Amino acid sequence: MSGLWGVLQEHFPELLAGFLVTIRLVAIAFVIAMVVGAVVAALRISPSKWLQRIGGVYVETFRNIPLLVLLFISFAGLRRAGVPITPWIAGTASLGLYTAAYVAEALRSGAFAVGKGQIDAALSLGFSYASALRRIVIPQAFRSVIPTIGSLVIAMIRNSAIVGVSLLALPDLLKEARIIQSRTFETGEVFFWAAIGYLVLTLTATVAFRLLERRFEVRR
Amino acid sequence: MSYLFDPANWQWLITDRDVLFILEGFLVNLEIAAIAIVVSLIFGLFLALARISTLRPMSLVAGLWIDLWRNLPLIFMILYFALAMPQDWREAYESIVPAFFPEALRSGRVLAALSALILYNSAVLAEIMRSGISSLERGQGEAAASLGLTYSQSMRLIILPQGLRRMVPATVSQLITLNKDTTLVSIIAIQEVMRHGRIVTSSNFFGGVQAPVLQVFIFIGLLFIVVNLLLSRLSRRLELRERKRTGTTLRRVSGLEDQVAAESDLRSGY
């Protein structure tokens, strides 16, 4: 069977499986990116010069290194060094830690937008630094960074495709498409459906974050 | 940790030709990025002009085109073009490629890689240019029109010179992303730094000791970090100068990772 519809009918199970692997990969990496990104952002705005510096080194390292190099280091590199790391751990950790640098920068700039006066006010009211961050700064910063986080999720969906075709060979959407293509040589048809899969994901993310933005909009 | 810092595992840095070989590969990456950014700037300008055109269908088509290439994974495009590009296109590329190009860039596969990089980056740069142009006040265009300039005159003489100036810092930021993206062409067997890294770690290529994977790729990562740090410093300086001159701030183009970082650097007065 051939033609666009024929190829979809025949290979739907594999393509769907790959689609779901891509979603799972992005979802896990997103959680890692948000958690690590929040910690690094907290370091970067902390009062201690040394903690700021550590956060700065993290950001500069992870946003200037290619994701593919990170994947080589975390998978092939650690394996050769005797660390029994699995493709899933290496893949989600690399994508998550890479994106965390951008998340940290977004949160930091959101925190700066809140304004130092508010922190001073909170401190003078007897808040501790941590609880001022948690109750005053973070809720407001979160709101202002929603669009940026949305952009980063879209970048993550696109970057996740690197994981599958690298040495890790996680069976994500692009990897599945590649496998089907190498068996059937129906290149155009298979890649067409994979492209649809990726566009569905990025467009869904775009719409979801636009709704989220509207939901948390502040009316002044 | 002891494995990481064991001097025996860093021996390859001085004993063999490994480092030189890796640097040769890295040069190929930089060359690919340079070619791609130049061509993308030209294509991007035309795309941006089409996008802001007053001709509705034209701007609609340009918008769809830009969104399509910006939303697909770059690695997907590289792979697809490598698999689907007709043989005679590759041969045509191989026959017209200038003789001064390095060996690694003369194979037909490079055309697939460059096409993908250029399609993606020209779409991104078009968005950056559009936001630079639309950040100009409306008054500029209106003043030009009231002086009797035609649309093309006011574009050429008034709007573009100012709008394009504003996008220079964002373009340098995009070059950082592009540099990182050049590693992806290793997937279609173009001999650049990742390939060279794999060669020195996989066999006794130069008759010496096999280099350890972890250390070699950390070294390769450092090469990228150094070059990209210099670029981001340059971008920041240009942006600050531009901001001082015009009093405007960077307009963000959604979907761009590196602009997130560039913008927050500025806000904190880095």
PDB file of N, CA, C and O in Angstrom, chain A residues 26-85:
ATOM      1  N   VAL A  26       9.679  14.964  26.442  1.00  0.00           N
ATOM      2  CA  VAL A  26       9.572  16.409  26.677  1.00  0.00           C
ATOM      3  C   VAL A  26       8.988  16.671  28.065  1.00  0.00           C
ATOM      4  O   VAL A  26       9.446  17.568  28.787  1.00  0.00           O
ATOM      5  N   ALA A  27       7.991  15.849  28.464  1.00  0.00           N
ATOM      6  CA  ALA A  27       7.346  16.087  29.760  1.00  0.00           C
ATOM      7  C   ALA A  27       8.334  15.909  30.911  1.00  0.00           C
ATOM      8  O   ALA A  27       8.419  16.756  31.810  1.00  0.00           O
ATOM      9  N   ILE A  28       9.111  14.809  30.878  1.00  0.00           N
ATOM     10  CA  ILE A  28      10.069  14.569  31.966  1.00  0.00           C
ATOM     11  C   ILE A  28      11.141  15.661  31.962  1.00  0.00           C
ATOM     12  O   ILE A  28      11.488  16.237  33.000  1.00  0.00           O
ATOM     13  N   ALA A  29      11.657  15.957  30.750  1.00  0.00           N
ATOM     14  CA  ALA A  29      12.704  16.979  30.656  1.00  0.00           C
ATOM     15  C   ALA A  29      12.176  18.334  31.128  1.00  0.00           C
ATOM     16  O   ALA A  29      12.915  19.120  31.731  1.00  0.00           O
ATOM     17  N   PHE A  30      10.891  18.600  30.869  1.00  0.00           N
ATOM     18  CA  PHE A  30      10.301  19.877  31.291  1.00  0.00           C
ATOM     19  C   PHE A  30      10.322  19.999  32.813  1.00  0.00           C
ATOM     20  O   PHE A  30      10.663  21.052  33.354  1.00  0.00           O
ATOM     21  N   VAL A  31       9.956  18.897  33.487  1.00  0.00           N
ATOM     22  CA  VAL A  31       9.967  18.926  34.957  1.00  0.00           C
ATOM     23  C   VAL A  31      11.385  19.195  35.470  1.00  0.00           C
ATOM     24  O   VAL A  31      11.610  20.064  36.323  1.00  0.00           O
ATOM     25  N   ILE A  32      12.366  18.475  34.894  1.00  0.00           N
ATOM     26  CA  ILE A  32      13.758  18.685  35.290  1.00  0.00           C
ATOM     27  C   ILE A  32      14.164  20.142  35.047  1.00  0.00           C
ATOM     28  O   ILE A  32      14.763  20.795  35.900  1.00  0.00           O
ATOM     29  N   ALA A  33      13.796  20.647  33.860  1.00  0.00           N
ATOM     30  CA  ALA A  33      14.198  22.013  33.497  1.00  0.00           C
ATOM     31  C   ALA A  33      13.608  23.036  34.455  1.00  0.00           C
ATOM     32  O   ALA A  33      14.285  23.990  34.860  1.00  0.00           O
ATOM     33  N   MET A  34      12.332  22.844  34.841  1.00  0.00           N
ATOM     34  CA  MET A  34      11.702  23.812  35.727  1.00  0.00           C
ATOM     35  C   MET A  34      12.327  23.768  37.123  1.00  0.00           C
ATOM     36  O   MET A  34      12.608  24.810  37.723  1.00  0.00           O
ATOM     37  N   VAL A  35      12.539  22.554  37.643  1.00  0.00           N
ATOM     38  CA  VAL A  35      13.088  22.428  38.995  1.00  0.00           C
ATOM     39  C   VAL A  35      14.517  22.973  39.042  1.00  0.00           C
ATOM     40  O   VAL A  35      14.842  23.860  39.847  1.00  0.00           O
ATOM     41  N   VAL A  36      15.366  22.461  38.144  1.00  0.00           N
ATOM     42  CA  VAL A  36      16.761  22.917  38.139  1.00  0.00           C
ATOM     43  C   VAL A  36      16.828  24.407  37.799  1.00  0.00           C
ATOM     44  O   VAL A  36      17.598  25.161  38.401  1.00  0.00           O
ATOM     45  N   GLY A  37      15.999  24.824  36.838  1.00  0.00           N
ATOM     46  CA  GLY A  37      15.992  26.238  36.446  1.00  0.00           C
ATOM     47  C   GLY A  37      15.626  27.137  37.615  1.00  0.00           C
ATOM     48  O   GLY A  37      16.243  28.194  37.806  1.00  0.00           O
ATOM     49  N   ALA A  38      14.638  26.716  38.435  1.00  0.00           N
ATOM     50  CA  ALA A  38      14.241  27.523  39.595  1.00  0.00           C
ATOM     51  C   ALA A  38      15.384  27.606  40.601  1.00  0.00           C
ATOM     52  O   ALA A  38      15.661  28.679  41.161  1.00  0.00           O
ATOM     53  N   VAL A  39      16.071  26.474  40.803  1.00  0.00           N
ATOM     54  CA  VAL A  39      17.184  26.469  41.758  1.00  0.00           C
ATOM     55  C   VAL A  39      18.302  27.394  41.269  1.00  0.00           C
ATOM     56  O   VAL A  39      18.825  28.227  42.019  1.00  0.00           O
ATOM     57  N   VAL A  40      18.633  27.283  39.973  1.00  0.00           N
ATOM     58  CA  VAL A  40      19.726  28.113  39.430  1.00  0.00           C
ATOM     59  C   VAL A  40      19.338  29.595  39.469  1.00  0.00           C
ATOM     60  O   VAL A  40      20.160  30.453  39.804  1.00  0.00           O
ATOM     61  N   ALA A  41      18.069  29.882  39.177  1.00  0.00           N
ATOM     62  CA  ALA A  41      17.626  31.282  39.241  1.00  0.00           C
ATOM     63  C   ALA A  41      17.742  31.809  40.666  1.00  0.00           C
ATOM     64  O   ALA A  41      18.181  32.944  40.885  1.00  0.00           O
ATOM     65  N   ALA A  42      17.376  30.961  41.646  1.00  0.00           N
ATOM     66  CA  ALA A  42      17.484  31.373  43.048  1.00  0.00           C
ATOM     67  C   ALA A  42      18.940  31.653  43.396  1.00  0.00           C
ATOM     68  O   ALA A  42      19.254  32.619  44.101  1.00  0.00           O
ATOM     69  N   LEU A  43      19.860  30.805  42.885  1.00  0.00           N
ATOM     70  CA  LEU A  43      21.291  31.050  43.108  1.00  0.00           C
ATOM     71  C   LEU A  43      21.700  32.401  42.531  1.00  0.00           C
ATOM     72  O   LEU A  43      22.420  33.174  43.150  1.00  0.00           O
ATOM     73  N   ARG A  44      21.208  32.670  41.306  1.00  0.00           N
ATOM     74  CA  ARG A  44      21.658  33.880  40.616  1.00  0.00           C
ATOM     75  C   ARG A  44      21.151  35.165  41.258  1.00  0.00           C
ATOM     76  O   ARG A  44      21.755  36.208  41.078  1.00  0.00           O
ATOM     77  N   ILE A  45      20.021  35.090  41.970  1.00  0.00           N
ATOM     78  CA  ILE A  45      19.544  36.318  42.609  1.00  0.00           C
ATOM     79  C   ILE A  45      19.789  36.295  44.118  1.00  0.00           C
ATOM     80  O   ILE A  45      19.292  37.147  44.842  1.00  0.00           O
ATOM     81  N   SER A  46      20.565  35.289  44.576  1.00  0.00           N
ATOM     82  CA  SER A  46      20.810  35.205  46.017  1.00  0.00           C
ATOM     83  C   SER A  46      21.754  36.339  46.438  1.00  0.00           C
ATOM     84  O   SER A  46      22.438  36.928  45.613  1.00  0.00           O
ATOM     85  N   PRO A  47      21.778  36.653  47.739  1.00  0.00           N
ATOM     86  CA  PRO A  47      22.640  37.754  48.186  1.00  0.00           C
ATOM     87  C   PRO A  47      24.122  37.383  48.155  1.00  0.00           C
ATOM     88  O   PRO A  47      24.967  38.275  48.176  1.00  0.00           O
ATOM     89  N   SER A  48      24.439  36.073  48.113  1.00  0.00           N
ATOM     90  CA  SER A  48      25.843  35.674  48.187  1.00  0.00           C
ATOM     91  C   SER A  48      26.516  35.751  46.824  1.00  0.00           C
ATOM     92  O   SER A  48      26.036  35.193  45.835  1.00  0.00           O
ATOM     93  N   LYS A  49      27.673  36.423  46.766  1.00  0.00           N
ATOM     94  CA  LYS A  49      28.432  36.567  45.512  1.00  0.00           C
ATOM     95  C   LYS A  49      28.821  35.209  44.942  1.00  0.00           C
ATOM     96  O   LYS A  49      28.793  34.982  43.734  1.00  0.00           O
ATOM     97  N   TRP A  50      29.198  34.275  45.868  1.00  0.00           N
ATOM     98  CA  TRP A  50      29.675  32.973  45.408  1.00  0.00           C
ATOM     99  C   TRP A  50      28.560  32.154  44.789  1.00  0.00           C
ATOM    100  O   TRP A  50      28.752  31.519  43.756  1.00  0.00           O
ATOM    101  N   LEU A  51      27.385  32.178  45.436  1.00  0.00           N
ATOM    102  CA  LEU A  51      26.251  31.428  44.873  1.00  0.00           C
ATOM    103  C   LEU A  51      25.861  32.007  43.515  1.00  0.00           C
ATOM    104  O   LEU A  51      25.575  31.290  42.572  1.00  0.00           O
ATOM    105  N   GLN A  52      25.886  33.345  43.420  1.00  0.00           N
ATOM    106  CA  GLN A  52      25.591  33.988  42.130  1.00  0.00           C
ATOM    107  C   GLN A  52      26.536  33.487  41.054  1.00  0.00           C
ATOM    108  O   GLN A  52      26.144  33.198  39.929  1.00  0.00           O
ATOM    109  N   ARG A  53      27.816  33.382  41.420  1.00  0.00           N
ATOM    110  CA  ARG A  53      28.818  32.964  40.456  1.00  0.00           C
ATOM    111  C   ARG A  53      28.579  31.524  40.003  1.00  0.00           C
ATOM    112  O   ARG A  53      28.693  31.223  38.813  1.00  0.00           O
ATOM    113  N   ILE A  54      28.213  30.662  40.956  1.00  0.00           N
ATOM    114  CA  ILE A  54      27.944  29.268  40.591  1.00  0.00           C
ATOM    115  C   ILE A  54      26.775  29.198  39.606  1.00  0.00           C
ATOM    116  O   ILE A  54      26.824  28.520  38.579  1.00  0.00           O
ATOM    117  N   GLY A  55      25.718  29.949  39.922  1.00  0.00           N
ATOM    118  CA  GLY A  55      24.572  29.990  39.007  1.00  0.00           C
ATOM    119  C   GLY A  55      24.971  30.505  37.631  1.00  0.00           C
ATOM    120  O   GLY A  55      24.543  29.982  36.607  1.00  0.00           O
ATOM    121  N   GLY A  56      25.851  31.531  37.631  1.00  0.00           N
ATOM    122  CA  GLY A  56      26.285  32.112  36.360  1.00  0.00           C
ATOM    123  C   GLY A  56      27.071  31.119  35.520  1.00  0.00           C
ATOM    124  O   GLY A  56      26.849  31.011  34.313  1.00  0.00           O
ATOM    125  N   VAL A  57      27.943  30.356  36.166  1.00  0.00           N
ATOM    126  CA  VAL A  57      28.730  29.360  35.428  1.00  0.00           C
ATOM    127  C   VAL A  57      27.805  28.298  34.841  1.00  0.00           C
ATOM    128  O   VAL A  57      27.953  27.883  33.689  1.00  0.00           O
ATOM    129  N   TYR A  58      26.805  27.892  35.632  1.00  0.00           N
ATOM    130  CA  TYR A  58      25.849  26.904  35.107  1.00  0.00           C
ATOM    131  C   TYR A  58      25.198  27.415  33.834  1.00  0.00           C
ATOM    132  O   TYR A  58      25.162  26.743  32.800  1.00  0.00           O
ATOM    133  N   VAL A  59      24.669  28.632  33.901  1.00  0.00           N
ATOM    134  CA  VAL A  59      23.935  29.179  32.756  1.00  0.00           C
ATOM    135  C   VAL A  59      24.840  29.304  31.531  1.00  0.00           C
ATOM    136  O   VAL A  59      24.498  28.868  30.436  1.00  0.00           O
ATOM    137  N   GLU A  60      26.030  29.873  31.735  1.00  0.00           N
ATOM    138  CA  GLU A  60      26.911  30.084  30.585  1.00  0.00           C
ATOM    139  C   GLU A  60      27.364  28.757  29.973  1.00  0.00           C
ATOM    140  O   GLU A  60      27.535  28.648  28.762  1.00  0.00           O
ATOM    141  N   THR A  61      27.570  27.754  30.834  1.00  0.00           N
ATOM    142  CA  THR A  61      27.992  26.453  30.304  1.00  0.00           C
ATOM    143  C   THR A  61      26.886  25.817  29.474  1.00  0.00           C
ATOM    144  O   THR A  61      27.091  25.452  28.319  1.00  0.00           O
ATOM    145  N   PHE A  62      25.705  25.705  30.066  1.00  0.00           N
ATOM    146  CA  PHE A  62      24.669  24.910  29.414  1.00  0.00           C
ATOM    147  C   PHE A  62      23.999  25.616  28.252  1.00  0.00           C
ATOM    148  O   PHE A  62      23.388  24.977  27.421  1.00  0.00           O
ATOM    149  N   ARG A  63      24.113  26.956  28.176  1.00  0.00           N
ATOM    150  CA  ARG A  63      23.461  27.535  27.020  1.00  0.00           C
ATOM    151  C   ARG A  63      24.427  27.753  25.861  1.00  0.00           C
ATOM    152  O   ARG A  63      24.015  28.088  24.773  1.00  0.00           O
ATOM    153  N   ASN A  64      25.704  27.521  26.090  1.00  0.00           N
ATOM    154  CA  ASN A  64      26.657  27.697  24.999  1.00  0.00           C
ATOM    155  C   ASN A  64      27.166  26.379  24.428  1.00  0.00           C
ATOM    156  O   ASN A  64      27.902  26.363  23.462  1.00  0.00           O
ATOM    157  N   ILE A  65      26.782  25.275  25.049  1.00  0.00           N
ATOM    158  CA  ILE A  65      27.251  23.972  24.590  1.00  0.00           C
ATOM    159  C   ILE A  65      26.157  23.353  23.712  1.00  0.00           C
ATOM    160  O   ILE A  65      24.982  23.505  24.005  1.00  0.00           O
ATOM    161  N   PRO A  66      26.522  22.706  22.606  1.00  0.00           N
ATOM    162  CA  PRO A  66      25.482  22.073  21.791  1.00  0.00           C
ATOM    163  C   PRO A  66      24.844  20.898  22.529  1.00  0.00           C
ATOM    164  O   PRO A  66      25.535  20.171  23.247  1.00  0.00           O
ATOM    165  N   LEU A  67      23.534  20.726  22.344  1.00  0.00           N
ATOM    166  CA  LEU A  67      22.830  19.625  23.008  1.00  0.00           C
ATOM    167  C   LEU A  67      23.428  18.281  22.611  1.00  0.00           C
ATOM    168  O   LEU A  67      23.543  17.368  23.434  1.00  0.00           O
ATOM    169  N   LEU A  68      23.846  18.161  21.359  1.00  0.00           N
ATOM    170  CA  LEU A  68      24.404  16.893  20.893  1.00  0.00           C
ATOM    171  C   LEU A  68      25.686  16.540  21.656  1.00  0.00           C
ATOM    172  O   LEU A  68      25.922  15.376  21.977  1.00  0.00           O
ATOM    173  N   VAL A  69      26.488  17.558  21.970  1.00  0.00           N
ATOM    174  CA  VAL A  69      27.706  17.317  22.752  1.00  0.00           C
ATOM    175  C   VAL A  69      27.337  16.838  24.160  1.00  0.00           C
ATOM    176  O   VAL A  69      27.923  15.895  24.684  1.00  0.00           O
ATOM    177  N   LEU A  70      26.309  17.461  24.740  1.00  0.00           N
ATOM    178  CA  LEU A  70      25.840  17.021  26.068  1.00  0.00           C
ATOM    179  C   LEU A  70      25.402  15.569  26.035  1.00  0.00           C
ATOM    180  O   LEU A  70      25.678  14.803  26.957  1.00  0.00           O
ATOM    181  N   LEU A  71      24.706  15.185  24.967  1.00  0.00           N
ATOM    182  CA  LEU A  71      24.231  13.808  24.855  1.00  0.00           C
ATOM    183  C   LEU A  71      25.413  12.836  24.745  1.00  0.00           C
ATOM    184  O   LEU A  71      25.389  11.749  25.334  1.00  0.00           O
ATOM    185  N   PHE A  72      26.445  13.241  24.015  1.00  0.00           N
ATOM    186  CA  PHE A  72      27.638  12.388  23.912  1.00  0.00           C
ATOM    187  C   PHE A  72      28.310  12.247  25.265  1.00  0.00           C
ATOM    188  O   PHE A  72      28.713  11.171  25.656  1.00  0.00           O
ATOM    189  N   ILE A  73      28.443  13.371  25.975  1.00  0.00           N
ATOM    190  CA  ILE A  73      29.107  13.329  27.282  1.00  0.00           C
ATOM    191  C   ILE A  73      28.316  12.449  28.241  1.00  0.00           C
ATOM    192  O   ILE A  73      28.853  11.565  28.895  1.00  0.00           O
ATOM    193  N   SER A  74      26.992  12.687  28.281  1.00  0.00           N
ATOM    194  CA  SER A  74      26.197  12.027  29.323  1.00  0.00           C
ATOM    195  C   SER A  74      25.933  10.565  29.004  1.00  0.00           C
ATOM    196  O   SER A  74      25.699   9.779  29.901  1.00  0.00           O
ATOM    197  N   PHE A  75      25.981  10.189  27.750  1.00  0.00           N
ATOM    198  CA  PHE A  75      25.705   8.780  27.455  1.00  0.00           C
ATOM    199  C   PHE A  75      26.988   8.018  27.154  1.00  0.00           C
ATOM    200  O   PHE A  75      27.488   7.278  27.999  1.00  0.00           O
ATOM    201  N   ALA A  76      27.568   8.254  25.968  1.00  0.00           N
ATOM    202  CA  ALA A  76      28.775   7.512  25.595  1.00  0.00           C
ATOM    203  C   ALA A  76      29.906   7.778  26.584  1.00  0.00           C
ATOM    204  O   ALA A  76      30.599   6.856  27.015  1.00  0.00           O
ATOM    205  N   GLY A  77      30.075   9.049  26.971  1.00  0.00           N
ATOM    206  CA  GLY A  77      31.174   9.411  27.856  1.00  0.00           C
ATOM    207  C   GLY A  77      31.093   8.722  29.204  1.00  0.00           C
ATOM    208  O   GLY A  77      32.032   8.070  29.647  1.00  0.00           O
ATOM    209  N   LEU A  78      29.933   8.828  29.851  1.00  0.00           N
ATOM    210  CA  LEU A  78      29.787   8.226  31.183  1.00  0.00           C
ATOM    211  C   LEU A  78      29.808   6.705  31.112  1.00  0.00           C
ATOM    212  O   LEU A  78      30.317   6.038  32.002  1.00  0.00           O
ATOM    213  N   ARG A  79      29.241   6.155  30.044  1.00  0.00           N
ATOM    214  CA  ARG A  79      29.278   4.699  29.900  1.00  0.00           C
ATOM    215  C   ARG A  79      30.699   4.195  29.834  1.00  0.00           C
ATOM    216  O   ARG A  79      31.059   3.233  30.501  1.00  0.00           O
ATOM    217  N   ARG A  80      31.513   4.870  28.977  1.00  0.00           N
ATOM    218  CA  ARG A  80      32.908   4.447  28.846  1.00  0.00           C
ATOM    219  C   ARG A  80      33.628   4.596  30.181  1.00  0.00           C
ATOM    220  O   ARG A  80      34.551   3.852  30.492  1.00  0.00           O
ATOM    221  N   ALA A  81      33.164   5.571  30.988  1.00  0.00           N
ATOM    222  CA  ALA A  81      33.793   5.784  32.289  1.00  0.00           C
ATOM    223  C   ALA A  81      33.295   4.787  33.335  1.00  0.00           C
ATOM    224  O   ALA A  81      33.726   4.823  34.478  1.00  0.00           O
ATOM    225  N   GLY A  82      32.359   3.922  32.938  1.00  0.00           N
ATOM    226  CA  GLY A  82      31.899   2.890  33.853  1.00  0.00           C
ATOM    227  C   GLY A  82      30.635   3.233  34.607  1.00  0.00           C
ATOM    228  O   GLY A  82      30.222   2.496  35.495  1.00  0.00           O
ATOM    229  N   VAL A  83      29.977   4.347  34.254  1.00  0.00           N
ATOM    230  CA  VAL A  83      28.709   4.688  34.902  1.00  0.00           C
ATOM    231  C   VAL A  83      27.576   4.031  34.097  1.00  0.00           C
ATOM    232  O   VAL A  83      27.464   4.272  32.901  1.00  0.00           O
ATOM    233  N   PRO A  84      26.745   3.204  34.724  1.00  0.00           N
ATOM    234  CA  PRO A  84      25.711   2.492  33.963  1.00  0.00           C
ATOM    235  C   PRO A  84      24.484   3.355  33.699  1.00  0.00           C
ATOM    236  O   PRO A  84      23.411   3.117  34.245  1.00  0.00           O
ATOM    237  N   ILE A  85      24.610   4.353  32.848  1.00  0.00           N
ATOM    238  CA  ILE A  85      23.508   5.284  32.607  1.00  0.00           C
ATOM    239  C   ILE A  85      22.652   4.767  31.452  1.00  0.00           C
ATOM    240  O   ILE A  85      23.161   4.234  30.470  1.00  0.00           O
TER     241      ILE A  85
END
